[in-house]
CSV table of C-alpha atoms and ligand atoms in Angstrom, one decimal:
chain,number,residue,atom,x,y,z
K,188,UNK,CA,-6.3,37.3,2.4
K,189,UNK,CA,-5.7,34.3,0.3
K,190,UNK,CA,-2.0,32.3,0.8
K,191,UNK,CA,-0.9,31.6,-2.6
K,192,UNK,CA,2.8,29.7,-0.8
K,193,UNK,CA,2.0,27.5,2.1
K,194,UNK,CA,4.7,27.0,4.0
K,195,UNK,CA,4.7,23.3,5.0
K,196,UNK,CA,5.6,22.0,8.2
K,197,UNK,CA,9.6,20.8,7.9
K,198,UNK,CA,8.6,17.4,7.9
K,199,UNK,CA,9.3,14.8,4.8
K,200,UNK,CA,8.4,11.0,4.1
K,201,UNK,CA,11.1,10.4,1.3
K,202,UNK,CA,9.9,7.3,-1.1
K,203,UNK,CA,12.4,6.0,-3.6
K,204,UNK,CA,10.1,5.4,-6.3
K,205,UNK,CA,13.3,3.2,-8.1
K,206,UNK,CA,12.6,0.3,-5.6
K,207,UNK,CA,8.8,0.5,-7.0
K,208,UNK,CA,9.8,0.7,-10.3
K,209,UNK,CA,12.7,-2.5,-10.0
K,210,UNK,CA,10.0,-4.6,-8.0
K,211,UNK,CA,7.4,-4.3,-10.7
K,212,UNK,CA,9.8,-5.4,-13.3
K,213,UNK,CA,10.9,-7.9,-11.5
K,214,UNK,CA,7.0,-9.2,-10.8
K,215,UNK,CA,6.8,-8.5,-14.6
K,216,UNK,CA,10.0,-11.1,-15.2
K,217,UNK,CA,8.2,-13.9,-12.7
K,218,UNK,CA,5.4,-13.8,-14.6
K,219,UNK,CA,6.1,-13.3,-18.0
K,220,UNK,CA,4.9,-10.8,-20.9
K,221,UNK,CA,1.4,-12.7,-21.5
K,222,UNK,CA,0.2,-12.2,-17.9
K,223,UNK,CA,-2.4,-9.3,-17.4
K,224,UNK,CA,-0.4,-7.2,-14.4
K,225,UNK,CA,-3.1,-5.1,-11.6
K,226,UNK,CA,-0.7,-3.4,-9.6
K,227,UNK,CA,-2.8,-2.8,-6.6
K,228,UNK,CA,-2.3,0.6,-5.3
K,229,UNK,CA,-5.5,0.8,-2.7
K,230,UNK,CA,-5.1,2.8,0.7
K,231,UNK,CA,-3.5,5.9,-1.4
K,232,UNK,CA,-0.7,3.2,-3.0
K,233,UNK,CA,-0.7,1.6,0.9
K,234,UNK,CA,0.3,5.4,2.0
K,235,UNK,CA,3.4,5.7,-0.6
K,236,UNK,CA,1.2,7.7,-2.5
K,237,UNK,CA,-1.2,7.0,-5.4
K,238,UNK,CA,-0.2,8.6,-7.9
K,239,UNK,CA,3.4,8.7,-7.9
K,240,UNK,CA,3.1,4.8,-7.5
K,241,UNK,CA,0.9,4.2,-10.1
K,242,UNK,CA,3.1,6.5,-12.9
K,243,UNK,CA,6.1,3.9,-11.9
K,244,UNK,CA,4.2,1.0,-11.6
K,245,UNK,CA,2.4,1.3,-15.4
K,246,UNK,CA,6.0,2.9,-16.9
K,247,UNK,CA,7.6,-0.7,-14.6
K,248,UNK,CA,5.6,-3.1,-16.1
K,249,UNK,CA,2.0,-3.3,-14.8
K,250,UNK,CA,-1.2,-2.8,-17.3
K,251,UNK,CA,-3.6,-1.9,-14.6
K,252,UNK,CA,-4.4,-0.6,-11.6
K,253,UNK,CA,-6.7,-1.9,-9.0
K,254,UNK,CA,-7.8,0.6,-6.1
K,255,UNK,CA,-11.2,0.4,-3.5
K,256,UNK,CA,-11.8,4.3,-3.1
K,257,UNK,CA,-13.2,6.1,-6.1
K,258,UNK,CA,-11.5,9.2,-5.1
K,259,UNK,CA,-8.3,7.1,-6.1
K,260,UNK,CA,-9.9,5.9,-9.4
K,261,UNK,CA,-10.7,9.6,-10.3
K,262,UNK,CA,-7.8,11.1,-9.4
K,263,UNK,CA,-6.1,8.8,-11.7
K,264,UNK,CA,-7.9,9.7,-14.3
K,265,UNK,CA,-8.0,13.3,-13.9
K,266,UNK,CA,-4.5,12.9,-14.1
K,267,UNK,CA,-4.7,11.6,-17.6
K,268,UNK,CA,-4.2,7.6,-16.8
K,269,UNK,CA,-5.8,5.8,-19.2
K,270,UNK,CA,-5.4,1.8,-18.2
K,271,UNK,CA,-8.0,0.0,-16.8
K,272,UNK,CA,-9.0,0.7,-13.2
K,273,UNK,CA,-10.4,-1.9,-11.5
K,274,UNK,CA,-12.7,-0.8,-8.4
K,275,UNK,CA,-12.6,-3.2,-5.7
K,276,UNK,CA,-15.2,-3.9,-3.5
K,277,UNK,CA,-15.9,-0.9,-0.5
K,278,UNK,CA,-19.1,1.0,-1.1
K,279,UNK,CA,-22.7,0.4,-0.6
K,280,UNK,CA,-23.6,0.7,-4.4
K,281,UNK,CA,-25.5,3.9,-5.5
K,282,UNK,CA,-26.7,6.1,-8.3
K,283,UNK,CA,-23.6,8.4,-7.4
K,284,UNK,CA,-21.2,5.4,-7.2
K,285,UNK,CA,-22.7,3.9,-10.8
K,286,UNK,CA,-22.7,7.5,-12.3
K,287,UNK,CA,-18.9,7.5,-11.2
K,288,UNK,CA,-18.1,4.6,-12.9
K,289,UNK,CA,-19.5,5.1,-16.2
K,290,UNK,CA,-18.4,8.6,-16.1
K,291,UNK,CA,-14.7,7.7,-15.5
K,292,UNK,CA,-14.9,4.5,-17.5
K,293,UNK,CA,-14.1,2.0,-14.2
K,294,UNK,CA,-14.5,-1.2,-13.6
K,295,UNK,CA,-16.6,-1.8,-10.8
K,296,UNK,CA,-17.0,-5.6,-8.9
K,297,UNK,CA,-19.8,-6.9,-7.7
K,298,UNK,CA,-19.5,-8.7,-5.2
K,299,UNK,CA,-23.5,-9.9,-3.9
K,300,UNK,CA,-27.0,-9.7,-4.6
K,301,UNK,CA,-27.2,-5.9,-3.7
K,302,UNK,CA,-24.5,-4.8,-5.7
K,303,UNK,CA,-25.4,-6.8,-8.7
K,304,UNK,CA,-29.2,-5.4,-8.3
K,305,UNK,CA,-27.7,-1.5,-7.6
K,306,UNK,CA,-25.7,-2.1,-11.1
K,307,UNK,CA,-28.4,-2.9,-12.9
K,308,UNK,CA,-30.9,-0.7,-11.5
K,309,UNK,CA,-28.1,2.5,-12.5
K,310,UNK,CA,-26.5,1.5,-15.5
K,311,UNK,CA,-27.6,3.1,-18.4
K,312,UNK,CA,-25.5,1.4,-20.8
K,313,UNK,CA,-23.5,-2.1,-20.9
K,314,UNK,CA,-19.9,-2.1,-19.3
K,315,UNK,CA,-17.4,-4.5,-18.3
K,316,UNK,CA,-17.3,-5.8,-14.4
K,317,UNK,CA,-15.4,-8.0,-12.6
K,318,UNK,CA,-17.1,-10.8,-9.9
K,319,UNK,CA,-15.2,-11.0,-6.7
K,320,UNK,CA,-15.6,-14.8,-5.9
K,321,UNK,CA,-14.7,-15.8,-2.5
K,322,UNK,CA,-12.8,-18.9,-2.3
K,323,UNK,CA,-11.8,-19.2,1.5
K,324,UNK,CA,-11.1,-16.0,3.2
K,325,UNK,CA,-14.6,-15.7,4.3
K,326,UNK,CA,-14.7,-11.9,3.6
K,327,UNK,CA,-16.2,-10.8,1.0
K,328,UNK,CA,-17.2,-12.2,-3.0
K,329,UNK,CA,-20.3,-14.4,-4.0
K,330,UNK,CA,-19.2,-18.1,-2.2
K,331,UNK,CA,-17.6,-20.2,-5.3
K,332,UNK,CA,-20.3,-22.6,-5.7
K,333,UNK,CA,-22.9,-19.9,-6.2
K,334,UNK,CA,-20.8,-18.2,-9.3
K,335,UNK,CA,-22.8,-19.5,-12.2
K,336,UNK,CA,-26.3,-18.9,-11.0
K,337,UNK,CA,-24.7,-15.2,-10.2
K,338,UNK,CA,-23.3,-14.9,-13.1
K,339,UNK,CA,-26.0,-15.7,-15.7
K,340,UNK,CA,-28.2,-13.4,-13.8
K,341,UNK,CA,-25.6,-10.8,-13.8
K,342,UNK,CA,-25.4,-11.7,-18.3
K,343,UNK,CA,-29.2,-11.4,-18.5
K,344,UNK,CA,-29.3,-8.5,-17.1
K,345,UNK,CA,-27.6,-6.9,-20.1
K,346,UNK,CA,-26.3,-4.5,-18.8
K,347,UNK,CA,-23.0,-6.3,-17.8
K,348,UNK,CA,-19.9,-7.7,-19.4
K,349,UNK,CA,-18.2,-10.1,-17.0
K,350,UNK,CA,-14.8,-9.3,-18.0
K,351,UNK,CA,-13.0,-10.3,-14.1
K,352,UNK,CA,-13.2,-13.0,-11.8
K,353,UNK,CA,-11.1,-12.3,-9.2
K,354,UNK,CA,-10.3,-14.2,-5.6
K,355,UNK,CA,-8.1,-12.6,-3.0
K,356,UNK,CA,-7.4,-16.4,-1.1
K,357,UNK,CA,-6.4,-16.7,2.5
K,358,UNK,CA,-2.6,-17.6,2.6
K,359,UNK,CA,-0.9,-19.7,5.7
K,360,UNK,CA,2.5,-19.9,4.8
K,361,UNK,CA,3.3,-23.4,4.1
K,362,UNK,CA,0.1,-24.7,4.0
K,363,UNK,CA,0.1,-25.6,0.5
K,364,UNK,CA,-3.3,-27.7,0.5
K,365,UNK,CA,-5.4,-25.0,2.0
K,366,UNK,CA,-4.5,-22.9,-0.5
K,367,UNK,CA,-4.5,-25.7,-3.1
K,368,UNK,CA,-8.1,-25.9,-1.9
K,369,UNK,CA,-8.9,-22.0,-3.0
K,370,UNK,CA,-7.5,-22.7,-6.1
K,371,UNK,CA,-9.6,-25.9,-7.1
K,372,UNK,CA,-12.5,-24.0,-6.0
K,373,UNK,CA,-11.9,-21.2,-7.6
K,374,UNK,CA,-11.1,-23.1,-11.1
K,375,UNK,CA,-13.9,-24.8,-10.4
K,376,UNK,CA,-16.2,-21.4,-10.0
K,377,UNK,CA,-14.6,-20.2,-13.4
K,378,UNK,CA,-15.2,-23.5,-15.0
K,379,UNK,CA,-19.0,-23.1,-14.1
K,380,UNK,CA,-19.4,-19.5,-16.1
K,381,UNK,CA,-17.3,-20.6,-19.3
K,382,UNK,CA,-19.0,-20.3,-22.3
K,383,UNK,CA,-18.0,-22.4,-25.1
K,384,UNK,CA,-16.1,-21.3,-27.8
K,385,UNK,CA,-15.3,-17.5,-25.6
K,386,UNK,CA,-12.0,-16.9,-24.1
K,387,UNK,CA,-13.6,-16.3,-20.8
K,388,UNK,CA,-12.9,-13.4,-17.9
K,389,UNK,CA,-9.9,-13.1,-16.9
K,390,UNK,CA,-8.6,-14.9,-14.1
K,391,UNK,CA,-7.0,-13.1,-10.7
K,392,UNK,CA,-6.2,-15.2,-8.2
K,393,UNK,CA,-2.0,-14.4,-7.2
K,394,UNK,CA,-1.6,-11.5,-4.7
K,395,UNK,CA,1.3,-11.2,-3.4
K,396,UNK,CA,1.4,-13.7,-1.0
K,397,UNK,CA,0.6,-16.4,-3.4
K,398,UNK,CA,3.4,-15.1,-6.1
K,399,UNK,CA,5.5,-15.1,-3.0
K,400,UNK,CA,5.1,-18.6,-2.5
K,401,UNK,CA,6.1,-19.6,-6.0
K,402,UNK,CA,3.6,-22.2,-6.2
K,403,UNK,CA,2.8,-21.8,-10.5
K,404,UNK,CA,-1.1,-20.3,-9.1
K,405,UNK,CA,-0.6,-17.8,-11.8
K,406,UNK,CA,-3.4,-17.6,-14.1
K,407,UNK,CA,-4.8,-15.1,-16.9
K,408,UNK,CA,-3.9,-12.3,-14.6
K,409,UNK,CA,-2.0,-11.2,-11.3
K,410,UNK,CA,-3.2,-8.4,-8.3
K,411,UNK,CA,0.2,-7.8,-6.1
K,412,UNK,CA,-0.4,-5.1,-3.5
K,413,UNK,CA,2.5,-5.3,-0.9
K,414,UNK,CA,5.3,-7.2,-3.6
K,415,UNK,CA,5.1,-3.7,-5.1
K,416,UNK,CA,6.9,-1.7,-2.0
K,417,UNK,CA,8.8,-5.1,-0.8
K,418,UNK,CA,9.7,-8.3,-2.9
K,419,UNK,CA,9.5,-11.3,-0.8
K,420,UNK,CA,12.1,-13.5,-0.2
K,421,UNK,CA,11.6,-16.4,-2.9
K,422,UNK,CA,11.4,-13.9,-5.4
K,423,UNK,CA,14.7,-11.6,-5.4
K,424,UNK,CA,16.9,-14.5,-5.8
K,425,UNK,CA,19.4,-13.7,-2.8
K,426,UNK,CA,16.9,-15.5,-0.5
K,427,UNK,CA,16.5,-12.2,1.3
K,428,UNK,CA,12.9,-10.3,1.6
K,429,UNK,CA,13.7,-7.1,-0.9
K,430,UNK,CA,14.4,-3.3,-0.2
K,431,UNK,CA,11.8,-1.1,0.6
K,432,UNK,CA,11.4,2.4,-0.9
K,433,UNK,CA,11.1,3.7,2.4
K,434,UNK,CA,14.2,6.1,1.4
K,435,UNK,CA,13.7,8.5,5.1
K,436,UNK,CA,11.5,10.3,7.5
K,437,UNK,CA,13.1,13.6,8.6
K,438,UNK,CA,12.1,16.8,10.3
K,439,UNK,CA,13.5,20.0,11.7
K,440,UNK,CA,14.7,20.7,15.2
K,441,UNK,CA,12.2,24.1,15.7
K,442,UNK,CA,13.1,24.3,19.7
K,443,UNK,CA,15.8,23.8,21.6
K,444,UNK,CA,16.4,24.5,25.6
K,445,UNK,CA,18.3,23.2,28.3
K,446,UNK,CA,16.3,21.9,31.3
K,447,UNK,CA,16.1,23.8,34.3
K,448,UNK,CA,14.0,23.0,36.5
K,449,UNK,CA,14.5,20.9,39.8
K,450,UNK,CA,11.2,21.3,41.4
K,451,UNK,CA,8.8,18.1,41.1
K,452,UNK,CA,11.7,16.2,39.5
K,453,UNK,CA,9.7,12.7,39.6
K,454,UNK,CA,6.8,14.1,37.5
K,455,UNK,CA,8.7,15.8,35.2
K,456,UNK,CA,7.7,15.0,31.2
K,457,UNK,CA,11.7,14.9,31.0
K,458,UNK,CA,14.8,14.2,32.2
K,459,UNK,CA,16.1,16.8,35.1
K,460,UNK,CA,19.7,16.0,35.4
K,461,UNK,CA,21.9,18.8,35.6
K,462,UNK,CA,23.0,19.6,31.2
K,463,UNK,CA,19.8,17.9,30.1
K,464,UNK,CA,18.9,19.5,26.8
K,465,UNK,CA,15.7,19.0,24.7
K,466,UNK,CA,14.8,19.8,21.1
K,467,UNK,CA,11.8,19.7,19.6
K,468,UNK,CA,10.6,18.7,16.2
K,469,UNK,CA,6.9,19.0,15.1
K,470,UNK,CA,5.8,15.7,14.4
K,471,UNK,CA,3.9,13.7,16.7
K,472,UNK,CA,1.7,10.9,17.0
K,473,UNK,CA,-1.1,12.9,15.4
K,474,UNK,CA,0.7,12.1,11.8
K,475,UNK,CA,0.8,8.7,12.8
K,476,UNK,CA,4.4,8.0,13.8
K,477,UNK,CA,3.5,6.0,17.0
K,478,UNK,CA,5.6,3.1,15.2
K,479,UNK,CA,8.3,5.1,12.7
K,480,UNK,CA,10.9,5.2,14.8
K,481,UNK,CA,13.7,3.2,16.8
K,482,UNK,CA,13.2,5.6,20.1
K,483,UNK,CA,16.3,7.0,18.8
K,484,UNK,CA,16.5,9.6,16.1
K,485,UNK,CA,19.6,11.4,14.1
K,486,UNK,CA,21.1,14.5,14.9
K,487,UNK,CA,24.0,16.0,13.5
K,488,UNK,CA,25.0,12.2,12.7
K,489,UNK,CA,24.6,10.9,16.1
K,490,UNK,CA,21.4,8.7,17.4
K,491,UNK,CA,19.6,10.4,19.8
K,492,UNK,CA,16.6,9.4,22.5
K,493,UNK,CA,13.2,10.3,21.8
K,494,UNK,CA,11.8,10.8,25.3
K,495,UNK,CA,8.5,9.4,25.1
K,496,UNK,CA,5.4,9.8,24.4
K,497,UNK,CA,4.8,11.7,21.8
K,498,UNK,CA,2.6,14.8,21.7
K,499,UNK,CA,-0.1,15.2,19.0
K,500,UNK,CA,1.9,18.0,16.9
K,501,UNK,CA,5.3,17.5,18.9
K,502,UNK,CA,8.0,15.2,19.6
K,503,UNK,CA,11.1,15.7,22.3
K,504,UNK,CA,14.3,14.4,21.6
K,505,UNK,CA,17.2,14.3,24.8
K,506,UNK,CA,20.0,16.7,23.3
K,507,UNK,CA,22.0,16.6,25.8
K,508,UNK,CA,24.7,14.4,24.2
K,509,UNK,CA,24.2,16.8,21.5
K,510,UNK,CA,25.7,20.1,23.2
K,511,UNK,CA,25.8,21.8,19.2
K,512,UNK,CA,22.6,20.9,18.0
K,513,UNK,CA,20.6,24.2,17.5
K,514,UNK,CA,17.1,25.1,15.6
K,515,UNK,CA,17.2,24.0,12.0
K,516,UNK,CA,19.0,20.9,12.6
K,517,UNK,CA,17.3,17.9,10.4
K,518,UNK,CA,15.9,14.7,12.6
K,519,UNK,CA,16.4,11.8,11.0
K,520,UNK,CA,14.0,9.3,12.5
K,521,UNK,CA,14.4,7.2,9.5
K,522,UNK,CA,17.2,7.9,7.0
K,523,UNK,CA,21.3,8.4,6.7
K,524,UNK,CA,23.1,10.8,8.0
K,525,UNK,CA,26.8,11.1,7.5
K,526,UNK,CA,28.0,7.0,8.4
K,527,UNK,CA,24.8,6.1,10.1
K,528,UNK,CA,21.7,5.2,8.9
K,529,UNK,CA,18.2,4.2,10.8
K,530,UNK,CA,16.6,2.0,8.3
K,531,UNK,CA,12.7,0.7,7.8
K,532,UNK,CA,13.8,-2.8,8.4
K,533,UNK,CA,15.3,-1.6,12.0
K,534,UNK,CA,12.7,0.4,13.1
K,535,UNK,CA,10.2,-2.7,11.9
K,536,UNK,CA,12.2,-4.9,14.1
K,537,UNK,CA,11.8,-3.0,17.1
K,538,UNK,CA,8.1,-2.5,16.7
K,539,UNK,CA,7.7,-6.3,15.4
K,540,UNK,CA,6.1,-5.3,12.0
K,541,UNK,CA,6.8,-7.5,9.0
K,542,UNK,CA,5.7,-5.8,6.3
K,543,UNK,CA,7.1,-2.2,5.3
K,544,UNK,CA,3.1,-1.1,4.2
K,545,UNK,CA,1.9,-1.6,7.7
K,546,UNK,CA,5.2,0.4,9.2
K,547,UNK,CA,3.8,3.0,6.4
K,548,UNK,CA,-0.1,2.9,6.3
K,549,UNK,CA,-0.8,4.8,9.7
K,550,UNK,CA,1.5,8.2,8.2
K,551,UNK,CA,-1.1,10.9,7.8
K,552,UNK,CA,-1.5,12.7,4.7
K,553,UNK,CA,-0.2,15.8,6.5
K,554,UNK,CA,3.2,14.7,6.1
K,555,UNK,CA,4.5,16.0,2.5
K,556,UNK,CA,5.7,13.3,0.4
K,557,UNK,CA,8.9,13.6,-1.0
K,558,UNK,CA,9.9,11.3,-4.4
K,559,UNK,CA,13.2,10.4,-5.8
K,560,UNK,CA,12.5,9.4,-9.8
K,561,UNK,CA,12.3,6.1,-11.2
K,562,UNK,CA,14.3,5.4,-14.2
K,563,UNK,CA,14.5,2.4,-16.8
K,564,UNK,CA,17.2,0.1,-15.9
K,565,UNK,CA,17.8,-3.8,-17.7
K,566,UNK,CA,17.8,-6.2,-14.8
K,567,UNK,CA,20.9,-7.5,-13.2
K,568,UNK,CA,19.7,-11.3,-13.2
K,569,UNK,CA,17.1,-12.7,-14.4
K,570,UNK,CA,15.1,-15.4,-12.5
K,571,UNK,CA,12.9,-17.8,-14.3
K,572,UNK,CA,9.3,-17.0,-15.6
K,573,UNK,CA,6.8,-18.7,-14.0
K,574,UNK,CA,4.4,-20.5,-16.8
K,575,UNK,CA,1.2,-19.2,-17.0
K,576,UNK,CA,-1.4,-21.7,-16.6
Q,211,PLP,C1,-5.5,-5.9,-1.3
Q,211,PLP,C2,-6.0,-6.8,-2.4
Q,211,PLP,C3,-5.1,-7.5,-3.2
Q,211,PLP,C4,-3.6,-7.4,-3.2
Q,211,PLP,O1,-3.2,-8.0,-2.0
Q,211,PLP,P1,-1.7,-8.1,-1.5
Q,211,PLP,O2,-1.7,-9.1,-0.5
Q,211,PLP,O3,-1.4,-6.7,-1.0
Q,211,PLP,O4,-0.9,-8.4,-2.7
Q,211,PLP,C5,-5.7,-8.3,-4.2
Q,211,PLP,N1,-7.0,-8.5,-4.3
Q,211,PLP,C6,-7.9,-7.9,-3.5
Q,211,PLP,C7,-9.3,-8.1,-3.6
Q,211,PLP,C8,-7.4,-7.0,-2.5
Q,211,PLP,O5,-8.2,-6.4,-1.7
């Protein structure tokens, strides 16, 4: 038998795809219209979802897209986006991964002496690349100072275009001279493959934690992952870190029964006093929710306990403050619900996480996505554009 309908589980990760939208305008307004905009949507959009995010990032304000997996890149394209995608570093370079990239017209980086050899080697025709220079996070990108002998071996290969040099630098907040000392070298690295008389790559050197630092290290062109899903503080203009579009996380009461036993009371899995009541909602810590919630979830617009831990496909909630809740009830472990509402930034709090993409990243795919639309709207202030250098 073949299931045309599958019913999903009654689980949902809403994503206010507005938030995304008013971010990347705002990113856009920092910036200004000459600055080439990646919107970095790697780790499936950092598990908001990649396509979704990259339809209301490039409709925002963004003219690219960077993501690492190809499976990202292609499904972009097979869903008719046509910007230029720009493959960060993540595979050992083959004749499948080459034959991927000139298929799906990508940009691929190099990033050391194997890739640039695999790229040659594979390529049956000339493309644009980017060069992933690493300028002090010591992770990954050909070391500044050995840029130009990399790159004029990368040119005489013919096969490539260096159209990217790209940094990702290693940010201390307020430590303004070691990140002063990225940018010099990095300058310096570009300086060394500038031909005279070309307009050069183009230059990427602000992620987000550099834009959020508002220290004028915007060049040719910008890569923002996380400002996409949160604007930091210095840029929204109230002083206060930005919303996130992490709208709710919900589920379904699918068991509920009042506690009876009295036998082995101590190892019980949950509370035994006399009117305990437990419902059950399946979603556990095999979606990744270990961290989504407050220990307290929604019900009928009351917070609840979670009584912990987790199961792999189930989680028990202590109803018995909750005498009327009953099977089909929604759980709200983050979300409104008539006057109350268990935000992102609470549950963050009581885990200690600071930024809403790690709260989000460990969800599992299994949990449907749910997306409230994005629509064009003129800013309500406008802070000041940062000059391109
Ligand atoms: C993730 C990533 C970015 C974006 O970083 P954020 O800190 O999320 O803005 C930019 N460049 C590279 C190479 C990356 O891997």
């Amino acid at each position: 038998m073949t299931m045309e309908f599958m019913p999903q589980r009654p689980n949902r990760f809403s994503i206010d795809l507005q938030v995304i939208g008013d971010n990347v305008a705002a990113l856009r307004r920092t910036v200004g219209p000459q600055v080439r905009f990646f919107a970095t949507i790697k780790a499936d959009a950092y598990g908001f979802g990649v396509l979704p995010v990259a339809a209301t990032a490039l409709a925002a304000g963004a003219d690219a897209l960077s993501v690492v997996r190809l499976e990202d890149a292609i499904a972009l394209r097979k869903a008719g986006i046509g910007c230029q995608i720009l493959l960060y570093a993540g595979y050992v370079i083959d004749q499948e991964y080459v034959r991927a990239v000139d298929a799906y017209d990508l940009t691929p980086t190099l990033h050391d002496r194997h890739s640039l050899d695999a790229m040659t080697r594979f390529l049956h025709r000339r493309i644009g690349c980017a060069i992933k220079v690493d300028a002090g996070q010591e992770r990954i990108g050909v070391r500044a100072e050995d840029l130009a002998g990399f790159a004029a071996e990368a040119r005489a290969s013919g096969k490539l275009r260096i159209d990217i040099l790209n940094t990702h630098p290693h940010v201390i907040d307020g430590d303004y001279q070691h990140l002063l000392w990225q940018f010099e070298r990095f300058m310096a690295a570009c300086q060394s493959v500038q031909r005279p008389g070309e307009a050069g790559p183009l230059r990427l050197f602000a992620s987000s934690r550099v834009l959020a630092n508002r220290c004028g290290m915007v060049l040719s062109g910008i890569d923002p992952g996380q400002a996409l899903f949160q604007l930091p503080a210095r840029l929204t203009g109230d002083g206060l870190p930005g919303p996130t579009p992490f709208a709710a996380l919900t589920s379904r009461l699918i068991h509920v029964f009042p506690v009876e036993r009295t036998a082995h009371a101590a190892e019980s899995p949950v509370p035994t006093r006399p009117g305990t009541r437990i419902g059950i909602v399946p979603l556990g810590y095999g979606d990744g929710i270990a961290r989504m919630h407050t220990d307290t979830v929604l019900v009928r617009g009351r917070r609840m306990p979670i009584v912990r831990p987790s199961s792999i496909e189930y989680t028990r909630i202590d109803l018995s403050d909750c005498p009327d809740a009953q099977v089909g009830d929604e759980v709200a472990f983050v979300g409104r619900q008539g006057d109350d509402r268990i935000t992102p930034e609470e549950v963050m709090r009581h885990h200690g996480v600071r930024r809403v993409t790690d709260l989000v990243l460990p969800l599992g795919p299994a949990v449907p996505r749910d997306y409230l639309p994005w629509q064009h709207r003129a800013p309500a202030s406008s802070p000041s554009t940062e000059t391109a250098a």
